[in-house]
Structure formats: C-alpha cells, structure tokens
Amino acid sequence: MKLTAVPLQDLSPESRSSPARVTQVIGNHQIAAIFDDIADLLEIEDANPFRIRAYRNAARTLRASTVVVSELIARGEPLPKLSGIGADLSGKIHEIATTGDCALHQRLRTTLPAGLVELLSIADLGSKRVKHLYHDLGIETIEQLCQAAKQGRIRQLAGFGEKMEARLLRAAQKGIGREHRLPLAVVAPLAQGLAEYLKQLPGVASATVAGSLRRMRDTVGDIDILVAAAHSVGVVAHLINHPDIATVLAKGRTRASVMLRSGMQVDLRVVDPAVYGAALVYFTGSKAHNIAIRQRAQKQGLKLSEYGVFRAKKCLASATEDAVYHALGLPWIVPELREDRGEIAAALAGCLPTLIELGDLKGDLHAHTLASDGSNSLEEMALAAQEAGLEYLAITEHSRSLRIAQGLDVDRLLKHIDQIDVINAGVRGITLLKGVEVEILEDGSLDLPDDILRRLDLVVGAIHSHFGLTLRQQTQRLLRAMDHRYFTLLAHPLCRLINEREPLDLDLPAIIKAARQRNCCLELNAQPQRMDLFDLQCRYAMDEGVLICINSDAHRTADFGYLRYGVAQARRAWLGKQNVLNTRSLKDLRTFLSSSGG
Ligand code: DGT
Ligand code: CA
Ligand code: CA
C-alpha cells in the first residue's frame, strides 16, 4: 500500500520514445510496486473496483513469478502467460520495463493532489481511508489531516473512530518535516557516474563524491561532489549540461546546486587543487566530526576551515586529507568513521580499529533461488557467488508459511537439498550450504519441524508478518525463536524497509544478550532497502561479544554486488574481520555451526 519513490533512471523523453531500450533491468517487484500505486490512486479516484483489483492481482502475480519479465522484454522475447495479466496490463509492463514508469501512473500522480501521495505513506492509511478523507472531508495534505484530527472531525467518519483518529494524528505529526532520503545503493552509482563524467572535462584534476555518500551512510539526503580544477568556470557549465539534470537550483562560479530527474539534489563545489584536501575533509563531514576536529584545532591554537589548517595567517596544510589530519596531530581517519562517535579519541590513543574489508568476506549465508522468490537457478547463484570471490554460499529459501514468496514445505525443501548435493558435486571452487530462511511465526515457533531443521547446515530465522506486535510481544517472539536449538542466525532483525516500513519495536539489548548466551549470530542484511541491523546497533552487538554476519540476501546473481554496502555499514560500526562470522574459512565456519546449531 506504500508508494514507491520515482524510479531512479533515465526518464527523458528520448528514452520513452524508444521502447526497445531498457536502461536498467527493473525487477518484478518494482513493476509490482507501481501497479500497487496505480491501484491505490485509482481507488482514491473512485475508479471501477474491478479495474483496481486487476492491478492488485497483477502486482501479486508479478511478485510471485519466477521469470524476470523485464529481462524477457530486453531480449525481445514474449511474456509467458501470467494469470490475470491480459493485453492491457502486458502493455503497461512493457512500458514500465522500458521507460521506468507508465503514462497512467504519471497521469494519476499529477491529476490527484500531490499531498495524497504523502497521506498514503502514513501508517494505517490505506487507499480506502485516504479516499474517504479526501472525498468526505476534503483532506489533501498531512497538515490538513492533523488539523481535522485535532478538531475531532475524523472520528465522525464511518469506520474511523476515536482511537484511529488519535493514531493518525500521531503518525501524521511524525510525517511532517520528514526528510526525503534514498538508500545508499540506489544513489551511489548515480553519484559515481556524475563524478566520472566531471573527471572527463579537461583541466579537472579530480572529482570525488563527498558527504554522506563517501561516509557510506545507509541513506543519502543529497549528492555532494567536490572537484579540483585550477579553472572552475567550465566545470559548473559541464555539470549543467548533463542529460540527467532537470533543474538548476543555484549556480555560481565555483558552485552549483541542481536537481536530477530522479528528484535527488546534487551540490557541486569546485576548488583549487592546492586546497583540495581541506575541502574534502570539510565536505565529507559529518558535520559533527567537522565540529569536533575544529575544536581540537582551537585547543592547539590552530584554525581549521575548508581552506586548510592555519596558525595565525600561515597555512600549515591544505592539499591532501592526510596533511590536514597530520597538522592536527591525528592520523588520517577513514570516512566511514567520521561521525564523532569516539574516532578522534581513538585516533589520538593510537587505537583506531582495523576495519573489515570486502575482500575479507569468504561467504554469504543468506540467498534465494527460483525455488522460492529468487530469479536465478542454484547453479547460476553458485557461479555468481564464486565470481564475487566467495568460497561458500548458504541457500536459504523461504519456508512454507510465506506463501507470497512460494515458501517451501517439507517435501520441496528435501528435494531442494538433494539438488544442492548435485550442484556441489558438479561445480568446483564454491560450496553450497544447506539452509532455510524459516518463518518465525507469531508465537515465536518456527515454521518447519525439528527433524527437518536438524538436517540443515544452518537455520536462518526471520519475521515477515505481524510487524505490529507490542515491544514486549515482539521481543518475546524473537527470544523464543532464538531459544530453538537449531537456530543459527537472526535475519534482518528490525525488519525496516527504508521509506516503507519503520523498524520493529524491540528490546534490542535483550535480543543481543540472548544471542550471546545462545551463540546465535545477528545479520547485517545488505539489501539496499534493509541495511539491517543499523551501524550503531552492530557496534553495540560487537561490544557485547555477538558475531555479525554480513549477507546479501541475494534474490538474483547481481545482488552479490550489495555485499560491499553491507561491509561499508559494518565499517561504520567499527567492525573488524574477527567480528564477522562469514570472514571465516569454510572449515572454521563449520566448527562454529556445529557448536551453535545444537
Ligand atoms: P545528507 O546529505 O543529509 O545525507 O548528509 P551530508 O553529511 O552529506 O550533509 P550535507 O550534504 O548537508 O553536507 C555535506 C557536508 O558538508 C557535511 O557532511 C559536512 C559539511 N557541512 C555542511 N554543513 C555544515 C555546517 O554547518 N558545519 C560544518 N562544520 N560542516 C558542514
Ligand atoms: Ca549530502
Ligand atoms: Ca549537500
């Protein structure tokens, strides 16, 4: 029921008029999300219920389908027969797969008041309720919703009531002033592309992505790019000429702010190569880190600015970051640590951690194939994992209760295990482990019987339902699941989806303590919308002696590329290789699994 962000890809008129061009492969779930948006908006428009249902059914079919429709379209192959998807919806799928959106969706988004889209993002407000608020009370924005709730007008609508009114008011107040941030993995390739583009301009010495992107924060508010060039004028013009730029918000000789077609802002700063280091420290941030190192400079009788480190008027350092930190009596600090979370004290004491690197990962313990809701076969996933430099990969399909993802029952899981043996016998250089992503049911019991779980190498447990339990209930549910003797790893513990679902209400310290006592691991799930656990929580878990496992939760071969973002988040959590389970060799991993799995 939640609206998706406008897809981040080329929506220029040129690309829309050449339907054969697929700018990037769009997953079924992205097309499904647009169909769900369309259904929501049609509902608000009071369209024919059959038409609305057709879009909802099509979204469900797409999510459950094992073929990636946009890949077929890219190859010019016909779509297979999908239940409930006739000629009209097929046409829409083609349109979305080739252009990133469809005219109907855009028409609905532009003809209905823009605020309704935001209203739909409020918890408890589905399209039916938004329709009533809009038609019966004329509510179009979050502000109007707050006002009506305060005046007690919402409780008078059929099906709302006093409790709902209070809940809506709380949710709406949270929604006001909310920042628009996108997942790191969505923005990083765009930003990198822009930096490469700027580097091509003659006279540009370097172009670097700075800000939260360089610190690899899980979400990004805007893109900051720093360019070193002796002559700044051409750089701003070159950026403005880039085809992805929709509007120029501000421009000067050495700076510009522009809006990309995707709705993301870019701040460009051009500096002289002589002050590049100081500017890079400043624009990398974080603001809190900048303030802390500036205070340190002041204590030493120095002044730190984006132009360098100064004693009176004399510049001591400015050309490189290394020189700037050294002038302050500090070693260079990696961007991921620059959050004023103790990194300066650690640097002064000479005890900055040796952080995990992507190359330290030896395996991935969470992945899906065509057998549940993945898009590739066992063999394809095995080869892709090997290609990504891994030595082992745990196949962890969903279990039977998660029907939307074609969860496996006992028979299918047993057959799948046999298939894994076949692949292991045939493919060299990578070992597939037998696992499952078993549903943690509402009462904390697991979705499959013990005698099946016992046969597996590892049991990954996860929640995909009943997100709204109270803190106490939710915590008890997880503790009970972790009590299970075969339980190995808690997947995406907080179940948040960036811009879509808030993290669970949980007593995380209790979960972390239980994980230590039971020798369970906690996952750092690297799917772009998840990035779960968060950095500070991983750090807390590490401090409490709990191992973290960085997993891609791959649903397709390309998803192993997300591991680098998981590793980045682990670095932000100060984790070293020793704190991460899947840096261990297969032999050492097996030792751990046999000790933790009962
Ligand atoms: P974001 O864009 O919200 O994801 O986060 P950032 O960290 O990229 O923030 P942004 O784009 O507003 O600013 C980029 C960097 O510029 C920031 O990390 C540190 C620096 N900066 C911005 N404003 C200030 C400020 O008021 N004081 C100091 N010391 N530094 C600032
Ligand atoms: Ca930024
Ligand atoms: Ca900025």
XYZ file of C-alpha atoms and ligand atoms in Angstrom:
631
model
C 0.000 0.000 0.000
C 3.022 2.268 0.149
C 4.013 4.483 -2.709
C 7.410 3.945 -4.219
C 9.911 6.651 -4.914
C 10.024 7.690 -8.558
C 12.434 5.202 -10.177
C 15.954 6.483 -10.377
C 16.679 6.151 -14.012
C 16.573 7.971 -17.247
C 13.033 9.162 -17.837
C 13.971 11.584 -20.562
C 11.528 11.826 -23.492
C 14.115 10.248 -25.816
C 14.244 7.066 -23.792
C 10.484 6.897 -23.582
C 10.028 7.042 -27.323
C 12.344 4.084 -27.971
C 10.592 1.191 -26.273
C 13.255 -1.374 -27.062
C 15.791 0.412 -24.899
C 15.903 -0.950 -21.375
C 18.065 1.421 -19.348
C 18.436 -0.976 -16.441
C 16.703 -4.184 -15.609
C 13.702 -3.475 -13.431
C 12.761 -6.226 -11.022
C 9.266 -7.688 -10.950
C 8.776 -6.215 -7.504
C 9.424 -2.697 -8.820
C 6.811 -3.118 -11.532
C 4.504 -4.609 -8.921
C 5.056 -1.579 -6.676
C 3.999 0.746 -9.499
C 0.894 -1.400 -10.078
C 0.081 -1.167 -6.375
C 0.472 2.620 -6.542
C -1.841 2.717 -9.537
C -4.410 0.630 -7.662
C -4.191 2.962 -4.643
C -4.563 6.063 -6.757
C -7.407 4.583 -8.821
C -9.154 3.746 -5.589
C -8.853 7.332 -4.406
C -10.192 8.422 -7.776
C -13.169 6.133 -7.134
C -12.488 4.071 -10.244
C -14.198 0.805 -11.125
C -13.427 -1.768 -8.395
C -12.715 -4.468 -10.996
C -10.076 -2.308 -12.585
C -8.481 -1.630 -9.194
C -8.475 -5.312 -8.346
C -6.892 -6.154 -11.697
C -3.844 -4.026 -10.823
C -3.578 -5.516 -7.347
C -3.812 -9.053 -8.701
C -1.243 -8.306 -11.378
C 1.130 -6.940 -8.719
C 0.730 -10.155 -6.731
C 1.285 -12.302 -9.805
C 4.441 -10.396 -10.702
C 5.866 -10.746 -7.202
C 5.261 -14.476 -7.223
C 6.513 -15.023 -10.748
C 9.849 -16.709 -11.217
C 10.596 -15.083 -14.563
C 12.019 -11.577 -14.567
C 9.682 -10.006 -17.095
C 11.909 -7.050 -17.936
C 14.730 -9.416 -18.873
C 12.463 -11.169 -21.357
C 11.413 -7.808 -22.744
C 15.046 -6.701 -23.049
C 15.762 -9.832 -25.041
C 12.708 -9.212 -27.211
C 11.051 -12.428 -26.060
C 7.301 -12.695 -25.480
C 5.977 -12.728 -21.920
C 4.720 -16.076 -20.666
C 1.027 -16.415 -19.804
C 0.630 -14.908 -16.352
C -2.652 -15.306 -14.571
C -4.758 -12.143 -14.632
C -2.414 -10.283 -16.965
C -4.071 -9.603 -20.297
C -3.099 -7.439 -23.226
C -3.672 -4.109 -21.469
C -1.570 -4.964 -18.411
C 1.100 -6.575 -20.594
C 1.357 -3.274 -22.422
C 1.832 -1.460 -19.120
C 4.543 -3.945 -18.104
C 6.366 -3.276 -21.368
C 6.068 0.457 -20.836
C 7.439 0.270 -17.279
C 10.202 -2.160 -18.178
C 11.455 0.077 -20.957
C 10.886 3.565 -19.528
C 10.783 3.061 -15.768
C 7.169 4.220 -15.439
C 3.900 4.350 -17.335
C 1.702 7.196 -18.516
C -1.282 6.117 -16.409
C 0.794 6.190 -13.227
C 2.154 9.594 -14.098
C -1.295 10.866 -15.017
C -2.692 9.730 -11.658
C 0.198 11.236 -9.770
C -0.208 14.579 -11.493
C -4.004 14.882 -11.579
C -4.643 13.910 -7.968
C -3.451 16.413 -5.341
C 0.235 15.733 -4.612
C -0.350 15.605 -0.858
C -2.497 12.468 -1.199
C 0.594 10.517 -2.159
C 2.154 11.552 1.136
C -1.012 10.686 3.034
C -0.795 7.154 1.672
C 2.627 6.797 3.248
C 1.188 7.235 6.744
C 0.836 4.004 8.684
C -2.814 2.904 8.968
C -3.842 4.965 5.956
C -4.623 2.717 3.035
C -6.204 3.959 -0.155
C -9.756 3.286 1.114
C -9.294 5.548 4.098
C -7.481 8.230 2.102
C -10.380 8.163 -0.345
C -12.853 8.903 2.455
C -10.694 11.611 3.990
C -10.328 13.231 0.582
C -13.915 12.968 -0.665
C -15.783 13.400 2.635
C -13.588 15.918 4.456
C -11.572 17.445 1.610
C -8.285 16.443 3.251
C -5.406 16.602 0.771
C -2.307 17.064 2.913
C -0.723 15.815 6.118
C -1.212 19.266 7.656
C -4.946 19.162 6.909
C -5.100 15.674 8.383
C -3.545 16.928 11.623
C -5.936 19.845 11.776
C -9.012 17.688 11.190
C -7.833 15.185 13.810
C -7.295 17.943 16.370
C -10.807 19.247 15.671
C -12.259 15.764 16.198
C -13.685 15.638 12.669
C -12.118 12.338 11.657
C -13.808 10.233 14.331
C -17.146 11.205 12.789
C -16.390 9.361 9.561
C -17.769 5.846 9.290
C -15.078 3.252 10.038
C -12.622 5.628 11.735
C -13.427 6.208 15.427
C -11.638 7.999 18.230
C -8.714 5.598 18.633
C -7.942 5.631 14.927
C -8.106 9.421 14.955
C -5.512 9.597 17.744
C -3.261 7.089 15.967
C -3.485 9.019 12.724
C -2.637 12.270 14.459
C 0.492 10.747 15.996
C 1.583 9.207 12.693
C 0.854 12.403 10.772
C 2.841 14.539 13.196
C 5.797 12.223 12.680
C 5.350 12.521 8.911
C 5.571 16.322 8.888
C 9.022 17.600 8.101
C 10.297 14.126 7.317
C 13.404 14.244 5.174
C 13.442 12.592 1.806
C 16.378 10.181 1.869
C 17.173 7.343 -0.505
C 19.124 4.114 0.026
C 22.878 4.332 -0.458
C 22.971 1.576 -3.081
C 20.415 3.440 -5.194
C 22.246 6.771 -5.139
C 25.886 5.618 -5.159
C 26.017 4.510 -8.818
C 24.376 7.773 -9.938
C 26.843 9.850 -7.946
C 29.792 7.827 -9.183
C 28.595 8.287 -12.758
C 28.423 12.066 -12.291
C 31.918 12.169 -10.774
C 33.305 10.161 -13.714
C 31.544 12.497 -16.126
C 33.098 15.558 -14.464
C 36.545 13.937 -14.471
C 36.432 13.751 -18.260
C 36.460 17.536 -18.561
C 39.953 18.764 -19.491
C 41.511 20.682 -16.622
C 39.755 18.696 -13.902
C 42.415 17.216 -11.629
C 39.994 15.114 -9.597
C 36.306 14.713 -8.876
C 35.206 12.929 -5.725
C 31.895 12.064 -4.169
C 31.847 13.565 -0.649
C 29.190 13.960 2.068
C 27.157 11.075 3.462
C 27.848 9.040 0.308
C 31.571 8.991 0.985
C 30.883 8.092 4.606
C 28.675 5.306 3.205
C 25.659 6.187 5.329
C 22.725 3.831 4.795
C 20.582 6.641 3.391
C 21.541 9.735 1.478
C 19.898 13.168 1.548
C 21.776 14.687 -1.365
C 24.836 14.090 -3.524
C 27.911 16.224 -2.788
C 30.641 16.300 -5.399
C 33.958 18.020 -4.951
C 36.061 18.899 -7.984
C 39.652 20.089 -8.004
C 40.358 22.290 -11.005
C 42.548 25.330 -11.499
C 39.923 26.989 -13.707
C 36.491 26.489 -12.212
C 34.187 28.097 -14.757
C 33.817 25.241 -17.215
C 33.003 22.700 -14.505
C 29.684 24.223 -13.476
C 28.595 24.543 -17.118
C 29.640 20.961 -17.803
C 27.517 19.665 -14.914
C 24.517 21.697 -16.028
C 24.837 20.157 -19.495
C 24.478 16.638 -18.121
C 21.356 14.990 -19.587
C 20.063 13.774 -16.180
C 19.700 17.268 -14.796
C 16.135 18.520 -14.522
C 16.537 21.938 -12.897
C 19.301 24.252 -11.800
C 18.572 25.446 -8.280
C 21.582 27.732 -7.903
C 24.809 28.370 -9.716
C 27.893 30.459 -9.323
C 31.494 30.398 -10.498
C 32.661 27.679 -8.094
C 29.438 26.017 -7.014
C 26.108 24.778 -8.231
C 23.068 23.004 -6.864
C 20.983 21.061 -9.338
C 18.079 18.656 -9.230
C 18.318 15.347 -11.070
C 15.311 13.960 -12.928
C 15.088 11.339 -10.196
C 14.384 14.075 -7.642
C 17.797 13.884 -5.966
C 19.737 17.106 -5.386
C 23.405 17.463 -6.323
C 25.702 20.019 -4.695
C 28.862 20.710 -6.652
C 31.839 22.552 -5.279
C 34.915 23.416 -7.347
C 38.164 24.240 -5.531
C 41.779 24.912 -6.379
C 43.882 21.706 -6.223
C 46.044 23.415 -3.569
C 43.175 23.315 -1.020
C 41.576 20.066 -2.168
C 42.430 18.088 0.999
C 40.948 20.633 3.374
C 37.828 20.992 1.237
C 37.431 17.229 1.060
C 37.635 16.902 4.845
C 35.028 19.647 5.169
C 32.567 18.332 2.572
C 32.910 14.722 3.633
C 31.714 15.649 7.103
C 29.941 14.605 9.057
C 29.064 17.960 10.457
C 29.582 16.535 13.955
C 33.042 15.240 13.022
C 33.924 18.628 11.487
C 32.917 20.434 14.643
C 34.930 18.020 16.798
C 38.139 18.377 14.775
C 37.709 22.144 14.612
C 37.508 22.224 18.410
C 40.654 20.128 18.565
C 42.379 22.633 16.255
C 41.312 25.505 18.509
C 42.777 23.775 21.561
C 46.099 23.633 19.722
C 45.914 27.291 18.846
C 45.121 26.443 15.230
C 42.278 27.325 12.929
C 40.665 24.749 10.666
C 38.486 25.732 7.719
C 37.574 24.340 4.316
C 40.731 26.103 3.047
C 43.244 24.497 5.391
C 44.838 24.361 8.835
C 46.245 27.752 9.852
C 48.466 29.119 12.593
C 47.653 32.814 12.545
C 47.795 33.591 8.802
C 50.197 30.788 7.940
C 48.709 27.768 6.194
C 50.150 24.549 7.637
C 48.293 22.046 5.491
C 45.614 22.031 2.779
C 46.466 19.942 -0.292
C 45.686 16.434 0.997
C 43.455 14.999 3.708
C 46.443 13.223 5.149
C 48.303 16.512 5.604
C 45.270 18.173 7.203
C 44.798 15.415 9.786
C 48.529 15.305 10.496
C 48.658 19.050 11.087
C 46.035 18.456 13.789
C 48.166 15.715 15.338
C 45.868 12.977 14.059
C 46.311 10.064 11.679
C 44.069 10.027 8.600
C 40.631 8.760 9.615
C 38.600 6.650 7.184
C 35.407 8.412 6.035
C 33.125 5.685 7.440
C 34.261 6.556 10.967
C 33.803 10.311 10.701
C 30.674 10.635 12.818
C 32.060 11.948 16.117
C 31.436 8.617 17.755
C 34.777 8.332 19.501
C 37.012 8.191 16.426
C 39.049 11.241 17.421
C 39.847 9.921 20.895
C 40.688 6.520 19.381
C 42.923 8.169 16.775
C 44.742 10.128 19.491
C 45.211 6.989 21.557
C 46.519 5.131 18.511
C 43.762 2.564 18.724
C 41.612 3.118 15.644
C 40.168 -0.264 14.703
C 41.409 -2.279 11.747
C 38.175 -2.383 9.802
C 36.781 -5.257 7.801
C 37.197 -5.042 4.026
C 35.129 -6.516 1.226
C 37.932 -8.942 0.392
C 37.712 -10.424 3.892
C 34.318 -11.979 3.171
C 34.629 -15.671 2.406
C 30.978 -16.479 2.066
C 27.371 -15.379 2.216
C 24.839 -17.114 4.427
C 21.549 -15.854 3.022
C 20.402 -16.320 -0.577
C 17.375 -17.414 -2.585
C 16.859 -19.147 -5.910
C 13.979 -19.839 -8.272
C 12.731 -22.406 -5.751
C 11.254 -19.589 -3.628
C 11.246 -15.934 -4.695
C 14.674 -15.641 -6.319
C 15.244 -15.087 -10.025
C 18.121 -17.478 -10.763
C 18.836 -21.180 -10.519
C 21.006 -22.833 -7.872
C 23.819 -23.221 -10.332
C 23.633 -19.620 -11.528
C 23.725 -18.372 -7.950
C 26.653 -20.636 -7.098
C 28.667 -19.411 -10.071
C 27.825 -15.766 -9.374
C 28.893 -16.120 -5.735
C 32.159 -17.645 -6.875
C 32.594 -14.816 -9.356
C 32.094 -12.401 -6.440
C 35.087 -14.021 -4.739
C 33.194 -16.200 -2.262
C 34.094 -19.735 -1.198
C 30.732 -20.724 0.189
C 27.098 -19.739 -0.151
C 24.191 -20.824 2.012
C 20.970 -21.388 0.126
C 18.181 -20.258 2.416
C 14.787 -20.407 0.738
C 11.660 -19.145 2.440
C 9.563 -21.652 4.372
C 6.003 -22.734 3.691
C 4.036 -20.047 5.576
C 5.442 -17.286 3.404
C 3.165 -18.123 0.504
C 3.722 -14.846 -1.315
C 7.359 -15.919 -1.789
C 6.482 -19.515 -2.659
C 7.889 -20.755 0.637
C 8.971 -24.395 0.647
C 7.150 -27.113 2.540
C 8.958 -30.165 3.875
C 8.814 -32.153 0.631
C 10.041 -29.346 -1.560
C 12.798 -28.475 0.891
C 14.038 -32.077 0.964
C 14.105 -32.198 -2.824
C 15.942 -28.884 -2.874
C 18.582 -30.266 -0.524
C 19.166 -33.118 -2.962
C 19.601 -30.566 -5.729
C 22.229 -28.787 -3.646
C 24.152 -32.066 -3.392
C 24.021 -32.369 -7.165
C 25.394 -28.844 -7.653
C 28.106 -29.360 -5.035
C 29.204 -32.491 -6.850
C 29.335 -30.680 -10.188
C 30.595 -27.143 -9.500
C 34.177 -26.564 -8.370
C 35.558 -23.736 -6.276
C 32.427 -22.972 -4.279
C 30.458 -24.921 -1.702
C 26.734 -24.522 -1.278
C 25.481 -24.912 2.263
C 22.010 -26.162 3.062
C 19.941 -23.669 4.931
C 16.499 -22.192 5.163
C 15.044 -18.788 5.946
C 12.431 -20.140 8.254
C 9.437 -18.040 9.228
C 9.295 -17.057 12.857
C 5.575 -17.437 13.485
C 3.531 -15.057 15.602
C 4.131 -17.037 18.793
C 7.877 -17.415 18.156
C 7.724 -21.009 17.000
C 9.446 -21.948 13.751
C 7.602 -22.824 10.573
C 9.261 -26.237 9.982
C 9.603 -29.321 12.186
C 12.780 -30.132 14.113
C 13.644 -33.270 12.211
C 13.904 -31.179 9.041
C 15.818 -28.286 10.610
C 18.265 -30.795 12.119
C 19.319 -31.928 8.653
C 20.392 -28.463 7.557
C 23.788 -26.797 7.896
C 22.203 -23.668 9.281
C 18.840 -22.174 10.154
C 18.233 -18.523 9.404
C 15.134 -17.219 11.165
C 13.166 -14.188 10.046
C 9.974 -12.247 10.572
C 7.793 -11.348 7.596
C 4.432 -10.936 9.327
C 2.775 -9.441 12.420
C 5.011 -6.391 12.440
C 2.632 -4.511 14.722
C 3.028 -6.518 17.944
C 3.883 -4.599 21.096
C 7.521 -4.249 22.098
C 7.100 -6.924 24.750
C 5.326 -9.381 22.452
C 7.764 -8.848 19.600
C 10.776 -9.294 21.878
C 9.321 -12.457 23.427
C 8.583 -13.780 19.945
C 12.214 -13.401 18.872
C 13.637 -14.679 22.152
C 11.506 -17.766 21.851
C 12.640 -18.319 18.262
C 16.282 -17.948 19.270
C 15.751 -20.453 22.069
C 15.262 -23.082 19.434
C 18.202 -25.483 19.446
C 18.782 -25.347 15.679
C 18.502 -21.575 15.348
C 21.729 -20.076 13.901
C 21.166 -16.574 12.626
C 18.527 -13.876 13.022
C 17.965 -12.256 9.623
C 17.204 -8.523 9.240
C 16.358 -8.218 12.936
C 14.478 -4.914 12.728
C 12.565 -5.629 9.508
C 12.707 -1.997 8.452
C 12.305 -1.082 4.810
C 13.732 2.338 4.068
C 10.895 4.775 3.270
C 8.387 1.952 3.568
C 8.329 0.308 6.972
C 9.548 1.524 10.349
C 11.840 -0.768 12.351
C 10.119 -3.189 14.717
C 9.507 -2.142 18.284
C 12.060 -4.346 20.038
C 14.101 -4.585 23.194
C 17.285 -4.955 21.202
C 19.659 -5.166 24.166
C 17.649 -8.194 25.353
C 17.909 -9.779 21.900
C 21.645 -9.126 21.745
C 22.172 -10.568 25.202
C 20.168 -13.639 24.235
C 22.188 -14.017 21.040
C 25.389 -14.089 23.077
C 24.030 -16.632 25.557
C 22.699 -18.910 22.826
C 25.670 -18.494 20.480
C 23.452 -17.091 17.698
C 24.546 -14.512 15.159
C 22.776 -11.378 14.071
C 22.588 -10.410 10.451
C 23.626 -7.219 8.770
C 21.396 -7.595 5.737
C 22.818 -5.700 2.760
C 19.688 -5.389 0.625
C 19.528 -1.652 -0.221
C 16.161 -1.047 1.424
C 17.033 -3.091 4.504
C 20.599 -2.393 5.705
C 19.534 -4.027 8.935
C 20.982 -4.054 11.678
C 21.911 -0.371 11.712
C 25.524 0.685 12.267
C 25.234 1.691 15.927
C 23.377 -1.496 16.756
C 26.035 -3.641 15.077
C 28.629 -1.833 17.111
C 26.686 -2.482 20.285
C 26.320 -6.169 19.362
C 30.067 -6.393 18.717
C 30.796 -4.765 22.086
C 28.539 -7.371 23.681
C 30.502 -10.160 22.015
C 27.932 -11.159 19.387
C 29.092 -12.135 15.907
C 27.597 -10.303 12.955
C 27.020 -11.956 9.600
C 27.028 -9.699 6.523
C 24.650 -11.209 3.981
C 23.419 -10.117 0.590
C 20.023 -11.845 0.918
C 20.561 -12.265 -2.827
C 17.466 -12.901 -4.923
C 19.412 -12.729 -8.194
C 23.000 -13.076 -9.326
C 23.646 -9.324 -9.404
C 22.714 -8.978 -5.722
C 26.125 -10.137 -4.505
C 27.151 -6.609 -5.508
C 25.255 -5.383 -2.431
C 27.783 -7.019 -0.121
C 30.052 -4.010 -0.456
C 27.385 -1.798 1.091
C 26.943 -4.285 3.916
C 30.682 -4.208 4.533
C 30.580 -0.392 4.481
C 27.894 -0.395 7.167
C 29.974 -2.860 9.200
C 32.925 -0.476 8.911
C 30.708 2.348 10.156
C 30.036 0.040 13.108
C 33.784 -0.270 13.783
C 33.709 -3.988 12.985
C 36.889 -5.851 12.220
C 37.176 -9.070 10.287
C 37.180 -11.027 13.564
C 33.705 -9.718 14.453
C 32.094 -11.070 11.298
C 31.189 -14.743 11.018
C 31.412 -15.026 7.246
C 35.036 -13.939 7.118
C 35.868 -17.388 8.465
C 37.101 -20.205 6.291
C 34.570 -22.887 5.462
C 36.258 -25.213 7.936
C 36.063 -22.679 10.773
C 32.507 -21.804 9.814
C 31.535 -25.464 10.064
C 33.090 -25.636 13.519
C 31.005 -22.646 14.577
C 27.828 -24.073 13.032
C 28.192 -27.393 14.772
C 28.680 -25.644 18.105
C 25.769 -23.225 17.658
C 23.206 -25.405 15.918
C 22.695 -27.923 18.746
P 22.974 14.103 3.799
O 23.167 14.934 2.572
O 21.855 14.562 4.649
O 22.889 12.644 3.501
O 24.280 14.263 4.734
P 25.648 15.021 4.431
O 26.568 14.696 5.542
O 26.103 14.722 3.056
O 25.258 16.544 4.619
P 25.229 17.771 3.612
O 25.020 17.370 2.205
O 24.243 18.733 4.192
O 26.661 18.444 3.784
C 27.815 17.837 3.275
C 28.944 18.037 4.246
O 29.259 19.435 4.384
C 28.627 17.602 5.648
O 28.811 16.221 5.835
C 29.589 18.421 6.455
C 29.666 19.713 5.712
N 28.782 20.696 6.330
C 27.572 21.061 5.894
N 27.047 21.990 6.717
C 27.932 22.196 7.701
C 27.966 23.023 8.858
O 27.049 23.775 9.160
N 29.072 22.958 9.647
C 30.103 22.135 9.350
N 31.140 22.107 10.160
N 30.099 21.333 8.279
C 29.030 21.367 7.460
Ca 24.922 15.197 1.158
Ca 24.752 18.781 0.317
